[in-house]
Short mmCIF file of C-alpha atoms and ligand atoms in Angstrom, two decimals:
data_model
loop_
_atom_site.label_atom_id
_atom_site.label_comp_id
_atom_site.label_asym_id
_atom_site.label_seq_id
_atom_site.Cartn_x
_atom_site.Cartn_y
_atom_site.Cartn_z
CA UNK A 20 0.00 0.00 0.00
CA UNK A 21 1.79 3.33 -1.06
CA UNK A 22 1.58 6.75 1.00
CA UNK A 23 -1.06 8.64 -1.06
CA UNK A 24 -2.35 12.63 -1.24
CA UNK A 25 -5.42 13.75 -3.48
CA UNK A 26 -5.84 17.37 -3.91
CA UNK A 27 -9.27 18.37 -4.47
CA UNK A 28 -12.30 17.07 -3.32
CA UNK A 29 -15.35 18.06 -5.17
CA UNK A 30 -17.81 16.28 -7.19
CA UNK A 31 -15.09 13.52 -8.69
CA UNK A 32 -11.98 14.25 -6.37
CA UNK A 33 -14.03 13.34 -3.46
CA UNK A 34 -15.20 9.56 -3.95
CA UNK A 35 -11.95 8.67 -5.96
CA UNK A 36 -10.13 9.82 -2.77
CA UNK A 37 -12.66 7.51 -1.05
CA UNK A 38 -12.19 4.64 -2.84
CA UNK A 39 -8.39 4.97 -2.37
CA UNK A 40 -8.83 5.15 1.49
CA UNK A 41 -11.14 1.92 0.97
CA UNK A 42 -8.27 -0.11 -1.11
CA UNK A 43 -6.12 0.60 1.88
CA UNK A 44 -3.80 3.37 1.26
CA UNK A 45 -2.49 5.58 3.88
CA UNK A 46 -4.93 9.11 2.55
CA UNK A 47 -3.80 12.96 3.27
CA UNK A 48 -6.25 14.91 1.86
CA UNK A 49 -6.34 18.59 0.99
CA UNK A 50 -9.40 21.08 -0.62
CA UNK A 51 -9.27 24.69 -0.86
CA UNK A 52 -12.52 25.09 1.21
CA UNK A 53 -11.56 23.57 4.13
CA UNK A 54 -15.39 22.24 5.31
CA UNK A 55 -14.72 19.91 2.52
CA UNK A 56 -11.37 18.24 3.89
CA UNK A 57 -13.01 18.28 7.32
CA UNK A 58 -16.08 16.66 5.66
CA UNK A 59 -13.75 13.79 3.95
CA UNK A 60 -11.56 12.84 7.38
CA UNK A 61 -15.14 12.56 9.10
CA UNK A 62 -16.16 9.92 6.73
CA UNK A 63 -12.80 7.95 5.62
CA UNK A 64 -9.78 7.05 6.77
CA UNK A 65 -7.00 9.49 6.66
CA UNK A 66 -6.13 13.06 7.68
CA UNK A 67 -5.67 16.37 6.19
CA UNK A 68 -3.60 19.19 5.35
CA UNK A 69 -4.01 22.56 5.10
CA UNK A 70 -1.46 23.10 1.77
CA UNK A 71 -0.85 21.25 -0.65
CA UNK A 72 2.71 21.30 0.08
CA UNK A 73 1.67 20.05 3.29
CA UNK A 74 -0.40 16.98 1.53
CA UNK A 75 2.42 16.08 -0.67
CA UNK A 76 5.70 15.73 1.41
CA UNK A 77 5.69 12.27 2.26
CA UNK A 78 3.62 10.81 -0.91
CA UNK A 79 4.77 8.59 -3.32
CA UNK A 80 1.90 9.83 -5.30
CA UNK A 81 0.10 12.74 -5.28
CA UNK A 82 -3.58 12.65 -7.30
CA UNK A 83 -5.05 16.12 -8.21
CA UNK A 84 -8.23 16.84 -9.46
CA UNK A 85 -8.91 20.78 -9.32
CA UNK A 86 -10.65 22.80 -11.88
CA UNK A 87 -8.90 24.18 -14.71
CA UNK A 88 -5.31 25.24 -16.11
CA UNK A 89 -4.52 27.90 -13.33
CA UNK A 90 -5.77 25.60 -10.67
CA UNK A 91 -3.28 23.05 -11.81
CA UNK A 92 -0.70 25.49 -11.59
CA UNK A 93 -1.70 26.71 -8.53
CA UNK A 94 -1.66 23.12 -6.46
CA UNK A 95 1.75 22.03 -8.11
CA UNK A 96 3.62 25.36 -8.64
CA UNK A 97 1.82 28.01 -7.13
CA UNK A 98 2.92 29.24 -3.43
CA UNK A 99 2.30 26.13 -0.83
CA UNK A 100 2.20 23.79 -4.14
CA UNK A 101 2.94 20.23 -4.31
CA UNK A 102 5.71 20.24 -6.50
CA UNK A 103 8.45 22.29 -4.26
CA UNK A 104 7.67 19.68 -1.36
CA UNK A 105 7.22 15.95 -3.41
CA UNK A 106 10.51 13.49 -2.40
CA UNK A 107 12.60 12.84 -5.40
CA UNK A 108 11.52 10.13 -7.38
CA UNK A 109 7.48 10.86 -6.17
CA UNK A 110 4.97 10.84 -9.12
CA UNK A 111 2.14 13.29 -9.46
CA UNK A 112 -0.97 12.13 -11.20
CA UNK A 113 -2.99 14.98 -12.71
CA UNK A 114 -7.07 13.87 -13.26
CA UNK A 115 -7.87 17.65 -13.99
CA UNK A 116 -8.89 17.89 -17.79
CA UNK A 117 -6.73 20.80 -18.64
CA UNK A 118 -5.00 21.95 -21.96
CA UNK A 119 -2.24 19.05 -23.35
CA UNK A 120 -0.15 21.72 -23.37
CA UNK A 121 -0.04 23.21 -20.14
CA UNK A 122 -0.21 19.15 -19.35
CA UNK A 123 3.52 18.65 -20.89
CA UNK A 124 4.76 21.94 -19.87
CA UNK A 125 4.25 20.65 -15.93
CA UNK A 126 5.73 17.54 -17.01
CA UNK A 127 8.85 19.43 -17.56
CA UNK A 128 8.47 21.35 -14.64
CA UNK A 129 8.26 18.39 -12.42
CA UNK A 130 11.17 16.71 -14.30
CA UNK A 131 13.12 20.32 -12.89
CA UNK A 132 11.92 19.48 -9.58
CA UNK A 133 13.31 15.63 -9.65
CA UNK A 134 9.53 13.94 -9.94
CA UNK A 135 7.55 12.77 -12.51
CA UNK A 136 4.15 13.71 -13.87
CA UNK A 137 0.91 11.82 -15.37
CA UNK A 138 -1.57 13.75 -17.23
CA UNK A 139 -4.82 11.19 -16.39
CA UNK A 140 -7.78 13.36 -17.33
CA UNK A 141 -11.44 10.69 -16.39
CA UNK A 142 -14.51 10.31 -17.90
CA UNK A 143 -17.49 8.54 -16.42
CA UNK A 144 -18.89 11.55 -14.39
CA UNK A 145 -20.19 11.86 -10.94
CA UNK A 146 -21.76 8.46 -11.03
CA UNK A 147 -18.25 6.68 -12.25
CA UNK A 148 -16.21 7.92 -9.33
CA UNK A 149 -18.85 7.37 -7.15
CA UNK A 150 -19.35 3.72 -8.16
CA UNK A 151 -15.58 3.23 -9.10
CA UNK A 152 -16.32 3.12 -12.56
CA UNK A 153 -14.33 6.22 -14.33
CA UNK A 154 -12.36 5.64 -17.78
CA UNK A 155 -8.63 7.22 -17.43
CA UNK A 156 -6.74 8.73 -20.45
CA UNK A 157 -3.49 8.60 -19.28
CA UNK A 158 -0.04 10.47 -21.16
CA UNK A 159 3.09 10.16 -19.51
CA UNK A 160 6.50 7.74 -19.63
CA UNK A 161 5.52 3.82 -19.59
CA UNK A 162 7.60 3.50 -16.26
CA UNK A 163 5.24 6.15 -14.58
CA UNK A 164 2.10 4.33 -16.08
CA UNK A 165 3.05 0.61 -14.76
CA UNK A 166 3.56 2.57 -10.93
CA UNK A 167 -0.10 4.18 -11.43
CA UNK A 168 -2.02 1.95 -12.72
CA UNK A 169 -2.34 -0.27 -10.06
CA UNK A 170 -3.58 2.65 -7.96
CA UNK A 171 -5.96 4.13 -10.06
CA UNK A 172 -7.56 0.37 -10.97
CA UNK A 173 -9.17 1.82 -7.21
CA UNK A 174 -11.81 3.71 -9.23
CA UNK A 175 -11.65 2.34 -12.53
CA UNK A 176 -13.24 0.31 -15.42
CA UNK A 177 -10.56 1.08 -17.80
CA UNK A 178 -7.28 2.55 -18.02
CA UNK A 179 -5.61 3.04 -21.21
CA UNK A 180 -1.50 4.71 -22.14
CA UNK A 181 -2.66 6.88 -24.94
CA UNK A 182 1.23 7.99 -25.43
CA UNK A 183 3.88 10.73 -23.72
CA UNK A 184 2.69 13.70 -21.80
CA UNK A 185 -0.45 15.31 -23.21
CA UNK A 186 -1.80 12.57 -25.12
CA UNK A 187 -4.45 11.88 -21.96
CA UNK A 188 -5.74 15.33 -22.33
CA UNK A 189 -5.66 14.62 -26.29
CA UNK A 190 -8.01 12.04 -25.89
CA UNK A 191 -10.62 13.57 -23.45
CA UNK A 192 -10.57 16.47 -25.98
CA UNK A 193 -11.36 13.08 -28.42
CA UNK A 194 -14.33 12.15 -25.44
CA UNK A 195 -15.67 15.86 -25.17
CA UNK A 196 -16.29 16.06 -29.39
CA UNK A 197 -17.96 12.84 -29.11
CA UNK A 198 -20.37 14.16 -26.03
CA UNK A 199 -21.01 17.52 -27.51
CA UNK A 200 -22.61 16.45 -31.01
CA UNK A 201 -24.16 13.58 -28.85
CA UNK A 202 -25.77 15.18 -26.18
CA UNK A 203 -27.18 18.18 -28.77
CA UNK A 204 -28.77 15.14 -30.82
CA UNK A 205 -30.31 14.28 -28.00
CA UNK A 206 -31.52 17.21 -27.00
CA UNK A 207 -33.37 17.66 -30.13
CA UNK A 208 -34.66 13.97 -30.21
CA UNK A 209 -36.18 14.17 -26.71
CA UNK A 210 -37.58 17.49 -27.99
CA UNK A 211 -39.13 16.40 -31.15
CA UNK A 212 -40.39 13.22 -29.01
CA UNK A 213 -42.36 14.97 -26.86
CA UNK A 214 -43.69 17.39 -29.09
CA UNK A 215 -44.90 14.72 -30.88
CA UNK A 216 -46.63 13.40 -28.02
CA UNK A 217 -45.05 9.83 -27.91
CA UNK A 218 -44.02 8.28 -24.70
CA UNK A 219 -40.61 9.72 -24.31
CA UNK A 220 -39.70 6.47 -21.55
CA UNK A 221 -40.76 3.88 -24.24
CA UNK A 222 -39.02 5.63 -27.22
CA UNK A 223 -36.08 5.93 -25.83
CA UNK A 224 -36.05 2.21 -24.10
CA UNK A 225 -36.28 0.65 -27.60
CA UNK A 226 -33.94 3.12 -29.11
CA UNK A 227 -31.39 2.40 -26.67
CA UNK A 228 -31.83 -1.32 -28.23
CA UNK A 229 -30.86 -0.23 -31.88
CA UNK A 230 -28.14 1.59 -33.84
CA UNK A 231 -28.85 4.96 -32.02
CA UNK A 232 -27.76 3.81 -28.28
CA UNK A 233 -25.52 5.89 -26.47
CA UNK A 234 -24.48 5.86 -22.62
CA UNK A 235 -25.92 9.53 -23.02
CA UNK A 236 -28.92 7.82 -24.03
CA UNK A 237 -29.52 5.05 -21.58
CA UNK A 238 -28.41 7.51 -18.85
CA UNK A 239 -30.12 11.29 -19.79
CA UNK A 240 -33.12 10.94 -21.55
CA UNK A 241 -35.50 10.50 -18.91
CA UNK A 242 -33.74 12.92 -17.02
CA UNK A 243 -33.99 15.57 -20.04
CA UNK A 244 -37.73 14.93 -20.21
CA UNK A 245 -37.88 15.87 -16.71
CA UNK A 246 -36.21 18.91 -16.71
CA UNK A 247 -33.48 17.54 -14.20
CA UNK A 248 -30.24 18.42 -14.87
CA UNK A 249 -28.76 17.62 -11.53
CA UNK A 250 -25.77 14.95 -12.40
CA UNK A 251 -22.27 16.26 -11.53
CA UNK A 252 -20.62 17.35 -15.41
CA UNK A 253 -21.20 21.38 -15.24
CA UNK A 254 -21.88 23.34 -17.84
CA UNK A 255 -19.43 25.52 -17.07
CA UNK A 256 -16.78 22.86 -16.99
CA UNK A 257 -17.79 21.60 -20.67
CA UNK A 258 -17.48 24.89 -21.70
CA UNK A 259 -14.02 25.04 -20.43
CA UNK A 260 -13.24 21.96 -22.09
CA UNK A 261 -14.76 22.65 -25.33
CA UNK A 262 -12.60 26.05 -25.19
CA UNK A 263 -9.53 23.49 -24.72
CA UNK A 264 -10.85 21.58 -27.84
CA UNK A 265 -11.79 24.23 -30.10
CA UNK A 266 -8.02 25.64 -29.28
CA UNK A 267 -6.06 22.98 -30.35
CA UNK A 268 -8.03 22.24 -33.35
CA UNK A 269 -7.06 26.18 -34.28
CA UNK A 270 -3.67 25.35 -34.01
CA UNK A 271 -4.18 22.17 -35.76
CA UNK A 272 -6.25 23.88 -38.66
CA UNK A 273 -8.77 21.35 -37.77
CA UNK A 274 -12.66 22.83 -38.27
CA UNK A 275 -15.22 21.44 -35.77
CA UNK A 276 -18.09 22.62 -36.85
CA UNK A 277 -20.38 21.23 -34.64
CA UNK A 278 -18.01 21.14 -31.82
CA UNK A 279 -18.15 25.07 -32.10
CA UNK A 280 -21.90 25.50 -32.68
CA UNK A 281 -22.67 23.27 -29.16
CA UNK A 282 -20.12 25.21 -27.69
CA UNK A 283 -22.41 28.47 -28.58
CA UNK A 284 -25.22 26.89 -27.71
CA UNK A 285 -24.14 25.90 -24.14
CA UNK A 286 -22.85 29.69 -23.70
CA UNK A 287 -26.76 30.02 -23.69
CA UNK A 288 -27.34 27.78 -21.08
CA UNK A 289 -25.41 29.80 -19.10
CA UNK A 290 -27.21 32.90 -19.88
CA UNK A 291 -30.10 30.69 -18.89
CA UNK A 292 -28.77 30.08 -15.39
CA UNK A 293 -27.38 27.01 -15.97
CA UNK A 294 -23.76 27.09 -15.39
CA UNK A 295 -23.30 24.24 -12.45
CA UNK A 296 -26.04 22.46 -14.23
CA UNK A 297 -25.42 19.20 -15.78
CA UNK A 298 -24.60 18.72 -19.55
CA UNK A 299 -28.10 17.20 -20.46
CA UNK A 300 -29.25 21.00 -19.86
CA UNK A 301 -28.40 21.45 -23.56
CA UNK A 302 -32.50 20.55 -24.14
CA UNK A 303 -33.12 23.95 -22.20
CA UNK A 304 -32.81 25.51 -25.07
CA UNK A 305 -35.83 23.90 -26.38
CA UNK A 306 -38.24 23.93 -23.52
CA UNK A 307 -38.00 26.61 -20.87
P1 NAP B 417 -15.77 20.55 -8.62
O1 NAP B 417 -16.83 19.74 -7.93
O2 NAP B 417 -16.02 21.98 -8.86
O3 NAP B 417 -14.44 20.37 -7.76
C1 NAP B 417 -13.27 21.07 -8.07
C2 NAP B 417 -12.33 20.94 -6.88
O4 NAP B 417 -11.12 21.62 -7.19
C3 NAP B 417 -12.89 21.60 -5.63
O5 NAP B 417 -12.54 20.78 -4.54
C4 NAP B 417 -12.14 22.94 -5.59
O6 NAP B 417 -11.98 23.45 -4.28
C5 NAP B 417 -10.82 22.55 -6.16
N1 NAP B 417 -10.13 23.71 -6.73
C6 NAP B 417 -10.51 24.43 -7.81
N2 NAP B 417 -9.62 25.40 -8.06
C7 NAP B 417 -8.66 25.29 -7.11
C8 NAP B 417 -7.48 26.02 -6.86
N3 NAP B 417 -7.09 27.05 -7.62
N4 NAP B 417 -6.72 25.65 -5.81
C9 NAP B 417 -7.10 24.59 -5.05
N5 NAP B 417 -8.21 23.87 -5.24
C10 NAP B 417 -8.97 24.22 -6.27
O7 NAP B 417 -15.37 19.91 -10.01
P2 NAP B 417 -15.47 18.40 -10.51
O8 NAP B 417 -16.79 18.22 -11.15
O9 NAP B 417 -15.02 17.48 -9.44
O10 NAP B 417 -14.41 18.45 -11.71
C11 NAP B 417 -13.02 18.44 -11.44
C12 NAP B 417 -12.27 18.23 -12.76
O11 NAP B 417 -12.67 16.98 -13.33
C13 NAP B 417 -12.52 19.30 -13.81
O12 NAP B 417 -11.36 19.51 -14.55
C14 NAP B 417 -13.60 18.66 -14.68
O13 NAP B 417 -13.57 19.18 -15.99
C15 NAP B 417 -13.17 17.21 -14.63
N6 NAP B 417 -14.25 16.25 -14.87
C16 NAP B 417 -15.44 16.35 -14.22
C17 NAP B 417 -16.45 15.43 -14.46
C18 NAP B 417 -17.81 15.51 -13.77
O14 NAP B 417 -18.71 14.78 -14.16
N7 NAP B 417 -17.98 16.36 -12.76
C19 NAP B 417 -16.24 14.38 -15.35
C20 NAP B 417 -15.01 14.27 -15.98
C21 NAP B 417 -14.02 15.21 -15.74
P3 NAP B 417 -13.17 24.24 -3.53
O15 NAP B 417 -13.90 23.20 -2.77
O16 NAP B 417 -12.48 25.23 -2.69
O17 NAP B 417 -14.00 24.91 -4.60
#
């Protein structure tokens, strides 16, 4: 069992921390908003710190999952970050989805500081960490993957080495092009179903038989219909991510057409009030 600190402990950071403490690692936990920490220690084993330089001294891995870019920076490199504090030799294990290129930029940094650095952005939302079910991208050297692997199998259904630093984040930019076209499809399906007055349930429980099933499917649809948009993946946070997509395809030259339109159209969703609502609120758009 390996000395272990997760940094973060919101929607996803706080049950893969849990299941950690459950496989039997030795937890210190830290969260900005200290209730949180204090929350996490009441429930699990393990104690907390009040840095993250205080977290990470005596880890031989450190797991982050913060927000964006500039929280990255801020819990490895920023004042009181890990980084400056991690033994020589320690691995830090980034599940933040965050820009491939900040991702291989820290990898350099922590290579300065005599560590090493996994960019292991997760799919699977709120309901994966929860149940231990979350799909991890990971980028990074093969040596570092073989040490984390077994760790992260904690929370897991499948891990997969997508290639050196920044090809995790790569590949949830992949996951987030898939979700955006899929989820506005769905929007408008659950839409047109109910406007046409079929059972929205039974539609979509023989759909989800046939050519058009998704995990978006089996999972939102009712929920859509509903107007419940209450299941972890913020708005906000796809719209960060999309951002991250639509970026790199720039500097690609890549067009993603669709990819930018859902990006608009979840900018509206925010003007809506939805910005810690879930994905699925795409349909709001549709049916106030
Ligand atoms: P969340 O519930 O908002 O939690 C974010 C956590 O990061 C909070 O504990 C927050 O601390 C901490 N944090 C943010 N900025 C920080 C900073 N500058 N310094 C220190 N701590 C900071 O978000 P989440 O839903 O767990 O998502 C976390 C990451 O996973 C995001 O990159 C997101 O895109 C990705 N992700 C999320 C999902 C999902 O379904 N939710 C799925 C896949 C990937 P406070 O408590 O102080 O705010």
């Amino acid at each position: 069992m390996a000395q272990i600190a997760f940094l973060g402990l919101g929607i996803m950071g706080g049950p893969m921390a849990a299941h950690l403490a459950k496989a039997g690692h030795t937890m210190t936990v830290y969260n900005r908003t200290l209730a949180k920490s204090t929350a996490w220690v009441a429930k699990h084993a393990g104690k907390m710190a009040k840095t993250p330089a205080l977290a990470a001294q005596s880890a031989d891995i450190v797991f982050a999952c913060v927000g964006a870019d500039r929280d990255v920076e801020d819990v490895t490199t920023g004042p009181d970050g890990a980084f400056s504090a991690m033994t020589t030799g320690s691995l830090f294990v980034d599940h933040t989805t965050i820009g491939a290129d900040t991702a291989r930029q820290l990898a350099i940094v922590a290579r300065q500081h005599g560590i090493r650095f996994l960019d292991a952005p997760v799919s699977g939302g709120q309901a994966g960490a929860e149940n231990g079910q979350l799909t991890i991208m990971v980028g990074g050297d093969t040596v570092d993957f073989d040490r984390a692997e077994p760790v992260m199998q904690a929370y897991a259904k499948r891990i997969g080495h997508m290639g050196p630093s920044g090809a995790g984040q790569l590949t949830k930019m992949v996951n987030q092009i898939c979700i955006a076209g899929v989820v506005q499809g769905l929007a408008e399906a659950v839409h047109f179903a109910l406007e046409a007055g079929l059972d929205s349930t039974q539609v979509f429980d023989v759909l989800s038989k046939g050519a058009a099933q998704s995990w978006q499917m089996e999972n939102r649809t009712a929920t859509m219909a509903d107007g419940k948009f209450d299941f972890g993946f913020a708005v906000d946070w796809m719209r960060k991510d999309l951002g991250l997509v639509l970026d790199e395809a720039r500097r690609m030259g890549v067009t993603l057409p669709v990819t930018a339109l859902v990006d608009h159209f979840y900018s509206d969703v925010q003007k809506l009030g939805g910005k810690r609502q879930d994905t699925s609120s795409l349909i709001r758009r549709f049916r106030r």
